[in-house]
Short mmCIF file of C-alpha atoms in Angstrom, two decimals:
data_model
loop_
_atom_site.label_atom_id
_atom_site.label_comp_id
_atom_site.label_asym_id
_atom_site.label_seq_id
_atom_site.Cartn_x
_atom_site.Cartn_y
_atom_site.Cartn_z
CA MET A 1 -0.03 0.01 0.03
CA ALA A 2 2.75 2.34 0.77
CA ARG A 3 4.61 1.74 -2.35
CA GLU A 4 1.12 2.34 -4.44
CA LYS A 5 0.71 5.48 -2.37
CA LYS A 6 4.15 6.63 -3.39
CA ARG A 7 3.68 5.93 -6.99
CA GLU A 8 0.53 7.96 -6.96
CA GLU A 9 2.42 10.93 -5.46
CA LEU A 10 5.14 10.60 -8.07
CA HIS A 11 2.44 10.82 -10.85
CA VAL A 12 1.64 14.55 -11.66
CA THR A 13 -0.67 15.53 -14.48
CA VAL A 14 0.66 18.44 -16.51
CA PRO A 15 -2.21 20.85 -17.64
CA ASN A 16 -2.12 20.91 -21.40
CA LEU A 17 -2.33 24.55 -21.24
CA PHE A 18 1.14 24.73 -19.75
CA ARG A 19 2.78 22.57 -22.14
CA CYS A 20 4.62 24.08 -25.27
CA PRO A 21 2.84 22.72 -28.48
CA ILE A 22 6.32 22.23 -30.10
CA SER A 23 8.48 20.45 -27.38
CA MET A 24 5.43 19.27 -25.34
CA ASP A 25 7.42 20.29 -22.26
CA VAL A 26 6.27 22.70 -19.33
CA MET A 27 6.86 26.23 -20.72
CA LYS A 28 9.77 28.15 -19.01
CA SER A 29 9.15 31.42 -20.60
CA PRO A 30 5.79 31.45 -22.52
CA VAL A 31 5.31 34.01 -25.52
CA SER A 32 2.50 34.35 -27.87
CA LEU A 33 2.58 34.81 -31.72
CA CYS A 34 0.20 37.15 -33.56
CA THR A 35 -1.95 34.14 -34.03
CA GLY A 36 -2.82 33.86 -30.22
CA VAL A 37 -1.07 30.61 -29.81
CA THR A 38 1.57 30.43 -26.93
CA TYR A 39 4.93 28.58 -27.06
CA ASP A 40 8.06 28.33 -25.04
CA ARG A 41 10.51 31.02 -26.29
CA SER A 42 13.25 28.71 -26.94
CA SER A 43 11.10 26.42 -29.09
CA ILE A 44 9.45 29.10 -31.28
CA GLU A 45 12.68 30.94 -31.72
CA LYS A 46 14.37 27.81 -32.89
CA TRP A 47 11.28 27.30 -35.21
CA LEU A 48 11.59 30.78 -36.74
CA ALA A 49 15.41 30.60 -37.07
CA LEU A 50 14.90 27.87 -39.43
CA GLY A 51 13.14 30.15 -41.67
CA HIS A 52 9.57 29.10 -41.12
CA LYS A 53 6.83 31.91 -41.63
CA THR A 54 3.86 29.98 -40.16
CA CYS A 55 2.42 29.37 -36.74
CA PRO A 56 3.36 25.87 -35.97
CA ALA A 57 -0.04 24.86 -34.34
CA THR A 58 -2.28 26.63 -36.76
CA MET A 59 -0.15 26.72 -39.95
CA GLN A 60 -1.20 30.25 -40.62
CA THR A 61 1.18 32.48 -42.29
CA LEU A 62 2.66 34.99 -39.98
CA PRO A 63 2.32 38.66 -40.95
CA SER A 64 4.87 39.48 -37.96
CA THR A 65 7.09 36.94 -36.20
CA LEU A 66 7.25 39.26 -33.23
CA THR A 67 6.53 37.37 -29.90
CA THR A 68 4.77 38.84 -26.70
CA PRO A 69 5.56 37.59 -23.34
CA ASN A 70 2.44 35.78 -21.69
CA LEU A 71 3.02 37.06 -18.36
CA THR A 72 -0.40 35.69 -16.87
CA LEU A 73 0.50 32.17 -18.15
CA ARG A 74 3.94 32.41 -16.90
CA ARG A 75 2.50 33.17 -13.14
CA LEU A 76 0.05 30.43 -13.53
CA ILE A 77 2.94 27.97 -14.33
CA HIS A 78 5.08 29.23 -11.64
CA LEU A 79 2.27 28.74 -8.93
CA TRP A 80 1.52 25.32 -10.36
CA LEU A 81 5.35 24.20 -10.18
CA SER A 82 5.65 25.69 -6.73
CA HIS A 83 2.83 23.41 -5.62
CA THR A 84 3.81 20.34 -7.41
CA ASP A 85 7.44 20.36 -7.36
CA PRO A 86 9.15 23.20 -5.41
CA ALA A 87 12.63 22.45 -6.92
CA GLN A 88 11.58 23.10 -10.54
CA ALA A 89 9.89 26.22 -9.94
CA PRO A 90 11.34 29.16 -11.70
CA PRO A 91 12.53 32.24 -10.11
CA PRO A 92 9.26 34.22 -8.96
CA PRO A 93 8.19 36.98 -11.13
CA PRO A 94 9.33 40.45 -9.99
CA PRO A 95 7.22 42.14 -7.38
CA PRO A 96 4.68 44.59 -8.62
CA CYS A 97 5.92 48.17 -8.87
CA ALA A 98 4.81 50.70 -6.52
CA VAL A 99 4.01 53.16 -9.43
CA SER A 100 0.21 53.75 -10.17
CA ARG A 101 -0.98 54.57 -13.75
CA HIS A 102 -1.63 58.15 -12.51
CA GLU A 103 2.04 58.30 -11.48
CA ALA A 104 3.10 56.73 -14.78
CA ALA A 105 1.39 59.42 -16.65
CA VAL A 106 3.11 62.19 -14.65
CA ILE A 107 6.38 60.37 -15.48
CA ILE A 108 5.53 60.52 -19.07
CA LYS A 109 4.68 64.15 -19.13
CA GLY A 110 7.33 65.41 -16.63
CA GLU A 111 10.95 65.96 -16.47
CA VAL A 112 12.87 62.65 -17.09
CA ASP A 113 15.65 61.23 -14.96
CA ALA A 114 17.15 57.67 -14.41
CA ALA A 115 15.21 57.04 -11.35
CA SER A 116 11.83 57.92 -12.91
CA LEU A 117 12.49 56.07 -16.12
CA GLN A 118 13.31 52.87 -14.09
CA LYS A 119 10.21 52.96 -12.38
CA LEU A 120 8.30 53.37 -15.68
CA VAL A 121 10.30 50.56 -17.15
CA ASP A 122 9.32 48.25 -14.11
CA PHE A 123 5.68 49.38 -14.37
CA MET A 124 5.52 48.56 -18.26
CA LYS A 125 7.03 44.88 -17.34
CA ALA A 126 4.61 44.27 -14.65
CA SER A 127 1.66 43.64 -16.98
CA GLN A 128 0.42 43.69 -20.49
CA GLY A 129 -2.01 46.17 -19.46
CA ASN A 130 0.51 48.55 -18.17
CA LEU A 131 2.56 48.30 -21.19
CA LYS A 132 -0.44 49.02 -23.48
CA PHE A 133 -1.28 52.06 -21.20
CA VAL A 134 2.25 53.66 -21.87
CA ALA A 135 2.46 52.44 -25.62
CA HIS A 136 -0.86 54.02 -26.52
CA SER A 137 -0.54 57.26 -24.22
CA SER A 138 -0.60 60.20 -26.96
CA SER A 139 2.39 61.93 -25.53
CA ALA A 140 4.49 58.93 -24.59
CA ILE A 141 6.22 58.23 -27.78
CA PRO A 142 7.05 61.82 -29.05
CA ARG A 143 8.34 62.78 -25.42
CA PHE A 144 10.75 59.59 -25.32
CA VAL A 145 12.08 60.19 -28.69
CA GLU A 146 12.66 63.85 -27.79
CA PHE A 147 14.44 62.84 -24.55
CA PHE A 148 16.50 60.26 -26.25
CA ALA A 149 17.70 62.84 -28.98
CA GLU A 150 18.70 65.46 -26.26
CA SER A 151 20.05 63.43 -23.28
CA ASP A 152 23.74 62.87 -23.14
CA GLU A 153 23.43 60.60 -19.90
CA ILE A 154 24.16 57.00 -21.13
CA ARG A 155 21.88 55.51 -18.40
CA ILE A 156 19.01 57.56 -19.47
CA GLY A 157 19.68 56.32 -23.12
CA GLU A 158 19.86 52.77 -21.96
CA LEU A 159 16.39 52.96 -20.14
CA ILE A 160 14.87 54.93 -23.22
CA VAL A 161 16.05 52.03 -25.47
CA GLU A 162 14.36 49.63 -23.19
CA VAL A 163 11.10 51.72 -23.22
CA PHE A 164 11.48 51.70 -27.00
CA ASP A 165 11.94 48.04 -27.14
CA LEU A 166 8.85 47.39 -24.99
CA ILE A 167 6.55 49.65 -27.15
CA SER A 168 7.85 48.18 -30.37
CA SER A 169 5.95 45.00 -29.38
CA GLU A 170 2.75 46.85 -29.82
CA THR A 171 2.01 46.59 -33.62
CA ALA A 172 -0.50 49.54 -33.50
CA VAL A 173 1.98 52.06 -32.52
CA ARG A 174 5.33 50.56 -34.00
CA GLU A 175 4.77 52.76 -37.29
CA ARG A 176 4.51 56.15 -35.37
CA LEU A 177 7.63 54.84 -33.26
CA ASN A 178 9.58 54.10 -36.45
CA GLU A 179 8.48 57.41 -38.04
CA LEU A 180 9.66 59.69 -35.14
CA ILE A 181 13.03 57.96 -34.67
CA LEU A 182 13.64 58.17 -38.33
CA SER A 183 12.63 62.03 -38.35
CA SER A 184 15.53 62.82 -36.00
CA ALA A 185 19.19 62.61 -36.89
CA ASP A 186 20.00 63.28 -33.38
CA CYS A 187 18.02 60.41 -32.27
CA LEU A 188 19.90 58.05 -34.50
CA SER A 189 23.04 59.42 -33.24
CA SER A 190 21.94 58.62 -29.78
CA PHE A 191 21.70 54.80 -30.81
CA ALA A 192 25.27 55.11 -31.97
CA THR A 193 26.22 56.36 -28.44
CA VAL A 194 24.35 53.48 -26.73
CA LEU A 195 25.95 51.09 -29.09
CA ARG A 196 29.23 52.37 -28.09
CA LYS A 197 28.92 53.14 -24.41
CA GLY A 198 25.73 50.89 -23.20
CA ASN A 199 25.68 47.68 -21.45
CA THR A 200 25.44 44.59 -23.76
CA GLU A 201 21.59 44.41 -23.07
CA SER A 202 20.96 47.84 -24.43
CA LYS A 203 23.35 47.40 -27.29
CA VAL A 204 21.45 44.07 -28.32
CA LYS A 205 17.98 46.00 -28.03
CA SER A 206 19.47 48.96 -29.96
CA ALA A 207 20.27 46.57 -32.84
CA LYS A 208 17.01 44.97 -32.95
CA ILE A 209 15.10 48.29 -33.09
CA LEU A 210 17.49 49.60 -35.75
CA GLU A 211 16.65 46.44 -37.62
CA LEU A 212 12.89 46.84 -37.04
CA ILE A 213 12.77 50.56 -38.48
CA ALA A 214 14.71 49.59 -41.76
CA LEU A 215 11.48 48.97 -43.54
CA ASN A 216 12.12 50.56 -46.83
CA PRO A 217 14.91 52.11 -48.94
CA GLU A 218 14.38 55.47 -47.38
CA SER A 219 14.75 54.29 -43.76
CA GLU A 220 17.69 52.02 -44.62
CA HIS A 221 19.47 55.14 -46.35
CA LYS A 222 18.91 57.27 -43.18
CA ILE A 223 20.42 54.79 -40.95
CA ALA A 224 23.03 53.82 -43.26
CA ASP A 225 24.13 57.61 -43.41
CA GLN A 226 25.19 57.32 -39.65
CA PRO A 227 28.74 55.85 -40.09
CA ASP A 228 29.09 55.47 -36.36
CA ILE A 229 25.97 53.29 -36.23
CA ILE A 230 27.58 50.82 -38.87
CA GLN A 231 30.94 50.88 -36.96
CA ASN A 232 29.43 50.15 -33.61
CA LEU A 233 27.31 47.39 -35.14
CA CYS A 234 30.32 46.08 -36.45
CA ASN A 235 31.87 46.06 -33.26
CA LEU A 236 28.94 44.32 -31.67
CA THR A 237 29.62 41.41 -34.06
CA THR A 238 33.06 40.94 -32.52
CA ALA A 239 31.69 39.86 -29.23
CA GLU A 240 32.60 36.19 -29.43
CA SER A 241 31.36 35.43 -25.86
CA ASP A 242 28.06 36.65 -26.50
CA SER A 243 26.23 34.98 -29.43
CA PRO A 244 22.95 36.87 -28.80
CA ALA A 245 24.97 40.10 -29.40
CA VAL A 246 26.72 38.78 -32.34
CA GLU A 247 23.54 37.78 -34.08
CA ALA A 248 21.69 41.03 -33.30
CA GLY A 249 24.57 43.03 -34.82
CA LEU A 250 24.71 40.78 -37.86
CA SER A 251 20.97 40.86 -38.50
CA ALA A 252 20.90 44.88 -38.08
CA LEU A 253 23.70 45.13 -40.78
CA ALA A 254 22.08 42.86 -43.18
CA ALA A 255 18.94 45.12 -42.90
CA ILE A 256 20.61 48.24 -43.35
CA ALA A 257 23.72 47.35 -45.68
CA THR A 258 21.65 48.18 -49.05
CA THR A 259 23.57 51.21 -50.10
CA ARG A 260 27.12 51.13 -51.79
CA LYS A 261 28.28 53.67 -49.00
CA ALA A 262 27.10 51.36 -46.18
CA ARG A 263 28.73 48.30 -47.97
CA LYS A 264 31.95 50.17 -48.45
CA ASP A 265 31.71 51.09 -44.73
CA LEU A 266 31.17 47.47 -43.79
CA ILE A 267 34.38 46.45 -45.61
CA ARG A 268 36.32 49.36 -44.06
CA PHE A 269 35.13 48.18 -40.44
CA GLY A 270 36.44 44.62 -41.19
CA ILE A 271 33.16 42.79 -41.70
CA ILE A 272 34.74 40.25 -44.02
CA ARG A 273 37.34 39.26 -41.29
CA THR A 274 34.53 38.90 -38.72
CA ALA A 275 32.40 36.76 -41.09
CA ARG A 276 35.45 34.62 -41.67
CA ARG A 277 36.06 34.12 -38.02
CA ILE A 278 32.32 33.20 -37.38
CA LEU A 279 32.22 30.67 -40.26
CA SER A 280 35.58 29.02 -39.13
CA LYS A 281 34.18 28.21 -35.61
CA PRO A 282 34.13 24.35 -35.01
CA ASP A 283 30.52 24.59 -33.67
CA PRO A 284 29.15 28.08 -34.54
CA GLU A 285 25.61 29.07 -33.55
CA ARG A 286 23.20 28.47 -36.63
CA GLY A 287 21.65 32.08 -36.33
CA ALA A 288 25.30 33.69 -36.45
CA VAL A 289 25.90 31.70 -39.65
CA GLU A 290 22.93 32.60 -41.40
CA LYS A 291 23.39 36.23 -40.51
CA ALA A 292 27.05 36.19 -41.42
CA LEU A 293 26.57 34.76 -44.70
CA ALA A 294 23.54 37.27 -45.32
CA VAL A 295 25.79 40.08 -44.57
CA MET A 296 28.35 38.83 -47.00
CA GLU A 297 25.85 38.30 -49.66
CA SER A 298 24.85 42.07 -49.37
CA VAL A 299 28.36 42.99 -49.41
CA ALA A 300 29.15 40.91 -52.60
CA THR A 301 26.59 43.02 -54.59
CA CYS A 302 29.17 45.79 -55.04
CA THR A 303 32.49 45.59 -56.85
CA GLU A 304 34.47 46.43 -53.78
CA GLY A 305 32.73 43.82 -51.78
CA ARG A 306 33.57 41.19 -54.20
CA SER A 307 37.16 42.11 -54.51
CA ALA A 308 37.40 42.14 -50.59
CA ILE A 309 35.83 38.66 -50.33
CA ALA A 310 38.02 37.27 -53.19
CA GLU A 311 41.15 38.66 -51.72
CA ASP A 312 40.45 36.77 -48.41
CA GLY A 313 40.88 33.34 -49.87
CA GLU A 314 40.20 31.69 -46.44
CA CYS A 315 36.99 33.39 -46.18
CA VAL A 316 35.81 32.02 -49.51
CA ALA A 317 37.01 28.60 -48.64
CA GLU A 318 34.90 28.74 -45.28
CA VAL A 319 31.96 29.68 -47.21
CA VAL A 320 32.17 26.59 -49.34
CA ARG A 321 32.78 24.47 -46.20
CA ARG A 322 29.57 25.70 -44.82
CA LEU A 323 27.39 24.82 -47.76
CA MET A 324 24.71 22.26 -46.86
CA LYS A 325 26.08 22.20 -43.32
CA CYS A 326 23.88 24.70 -41.51
CA SER A 327 20.45 25.30 -43.08
CA GLY A 328 18.76 26.04 -46.47
CA GLU A 329 18.96 29.72 -45.87
CA ALA A 330 22.57 29.87 -44.98
CA THR A 331 23.35 27.61 -48.10
CA GLU A 332 21.51 29.97 -50.49
CA HIS A 333 23.38 33.00 -48.93
CA GLY A 334 26.55 31.11 -49.27
CA ILE A 335 25.99 30.06 -53.16
CA ALA A 336 25.23 33.79 -53.68
CA VAL A 337 28.60 34.99 -52.28
CA VAL A 338 30.37 32.22 -54.38
CA TRP A 339 28.56 32.99 -57.48
CA SER A 340 29.39 36.76 -56.85
CA VAL A 341 33.19 36.24 -56.68
CA CYS A 342 33.49 33.50 -59.30
CA CYS A 343 30.79 34.27 -61.80
CA LEU A 344 30.44 38.13 -61.59
CA ALA A 345 33.99 39.15 -60.40
CA ARG A 346 35.70 36.15 -62.52
CA ASP A 347 38.26 36.00 -59.81
CA GLU A 348 40.73 33.31 -60.62
CA LEU A 349 42.08 32.78 -57.14
CA ALA A 350 38.53 32.52 -55.76
CA LYS A 351 37.79 29.79 -58.38
CA GLU A 352 40.67 27.97 -57.23
CA ARG A 353 39.75 28.13 -53.79
CA VAL A 354 36.30 26.95 -54.60
CA ALA A 355 37.46 24.00 -56.59
CA GLY A 356 40.16 23.11 -53.93
CA GLU A 357 37.21 22.63 -51.17
CA ASN A 358 35.41 20.17 -53.62
CA GLY A 359 33.12 23.25 -54.61
CA VAL A 360 31.61 21.52 -57.77
CA THR A 361 30.33 18.39 -55.83
CA LYS A 362 28.88 20.76 -53.21
CA VAL A 363 27.26 22.96 -55.68
CA LEU A 364 25.78 20.00 -57.47
CA LEU A 365 24.21 18.84 -54.24
CA VAL A 366 22.67 22.15 -53.59
CA MET A 367 21.09 21.87 -56.99
CA GLN A 368 19.34 18.64 -56.08
CA SER A 369 18.26 20.00 -52.87
CA GLU A 370 14.93 22.08 -52.42
CA CYS A 371 16.55 25.49 -53.03
CA THR A 372 14.92 28.36 -54.94
CA GLY A 373 14.97 28.68 -58.84
CA SER A 374 17.51 31.61 -58.66
CA THR A 375 19.91 29.63 -56.42
CA ARG A 376 19.58 26.66 -58.72
CA GLN A 377 20.40 28.92 -61.75
CA MET A 378 23.56 30.37 -59.90
CA CYS A 379 24.50 26.81 -59.34
CA ARG A 380 24.41 25.92 -62.83
CA GLU A 381 26.63 29.03 -63.78
CA LEU A 382 29.02 27.99 -61.19
CA VAL A 383 29.42 24.55 -62.47
CA LYS A 384 30.23 25.74 -65.92
CA VAL A 385 32.75 28.36 -64.56
CA LEU A 386 34.36 25.71 -62.19
CA ARG A 387 34.83 23.08 -64.69
CA ALA A 388 38.05 24.60 -65.96
CA LYS A 389 39.56 24.61 -62.50
CA THR A 390 38.91 20.67 -62.05
CA THR A 391 41.40 18.38 -63.47
CA ASN A 392 39.22 15.68 -65.01
CA LYS A 393 36.85 17.87 -66.91
CA SER A 394 35.32 14.65 -68.67
CA ASN A 395 33.66 13.49 -65.50
CA LEU A 396 31.76 16.75 -65.01
CA ALA A 397 29.66 16.54 -68.22
CA PRO A 398 27.02 14.19 -67.00
CA TYR A 399 26.72 16.11 -63.49
CA GLU A 400 25.76 19.42 -65.21
CA THR A 401 22.03 18.51 -65.52
CA ARG A 402 21.76 14.94 -63.81
CA THR A 403 22.42 15.33 -60.29
CA THR A 404 20.11 12.86 -58.59
CA HIS A 405 22.81 10.04 -58.23
CA ILE A 406 25.17 12.09 -55.96
CA ALA A 407 25.31 10.84 -52.33
CA PRO A 408 25.52 13.49 -49.74
CA TYR A 409 29.02 13.84 -48.41
#
């Protein structure tokens, strides 16, 4: 009887609401997509990082991949865990702040200092209702953009970046926030200051906001016209011990490196060396590899970029080594880089490095994978260009159009 009772005590039924629809484990950090379905943050971020644009549970196409913390569900899971297994209970949520909505409104309209901003940030984090209250306040966004542009105190800059990050989760006000930030050159300069002097968390959030507001050629040009922003984002990508910082910096650079000037700045600030170092790591983060190759693809669209990549022969070799080794997205970026230096630039040394890494076979493997039509066409052109660099040309003839017999390496 005692043994049966103990077995009953060990059996705990997990409420379905608390399980992540992807991992089926109890959620540690529940976040919701725009479809209303909640997932564990780590699971949904992995899903989105693979290039999926749908909600895993409903298969609806996602107009936005932004996630919103489900604070209510997080508290419920915490309470449940604390009663079933205290050892597994996550840290308790932060205590509710002492600031009321009236006091929050006073802070928004009054003079700003670090102490009052910290209270407002805590107020916004306490609940989704508080966040909406600030985000939809008519004077909040213009005031914070003004404070950010005018203040030279780094702590205030860090806190306002956190406010921007919280507000940007509200789709209804995001366009207004983007518009006001882009209309002020001083505001963009303040982002460069936070990227240079702020703590790592504020640097990552600054990079994400800059990527978020780079919506069209006009906004991309305005950001790219700030060389300090590009330089400090490049510096962020060298933070080898902090993979989220590296990914955030690379992702922002990929979004804004759409002008010739921006690409030349990227080359000047050493992005090719940085990308090569990321690709050469024994076990790099998937997101970092994808973003590094995306930046290189963008740089390779200008003559200077193709020359810089081709001159760094080891970088070309690392790109070839990563083909079919990370993800479909990374492979397509990589093919675009190799095609740019071999077919557009027709660089002989680059062709030799590609051929020396068994590049023809790898390009043929990409051709038989589920790649896009444009990537497949680049692969065809690469095979033709690389044939001259292969010692046994005759063996390549049947591979040009028939590739299904090749086994994965």
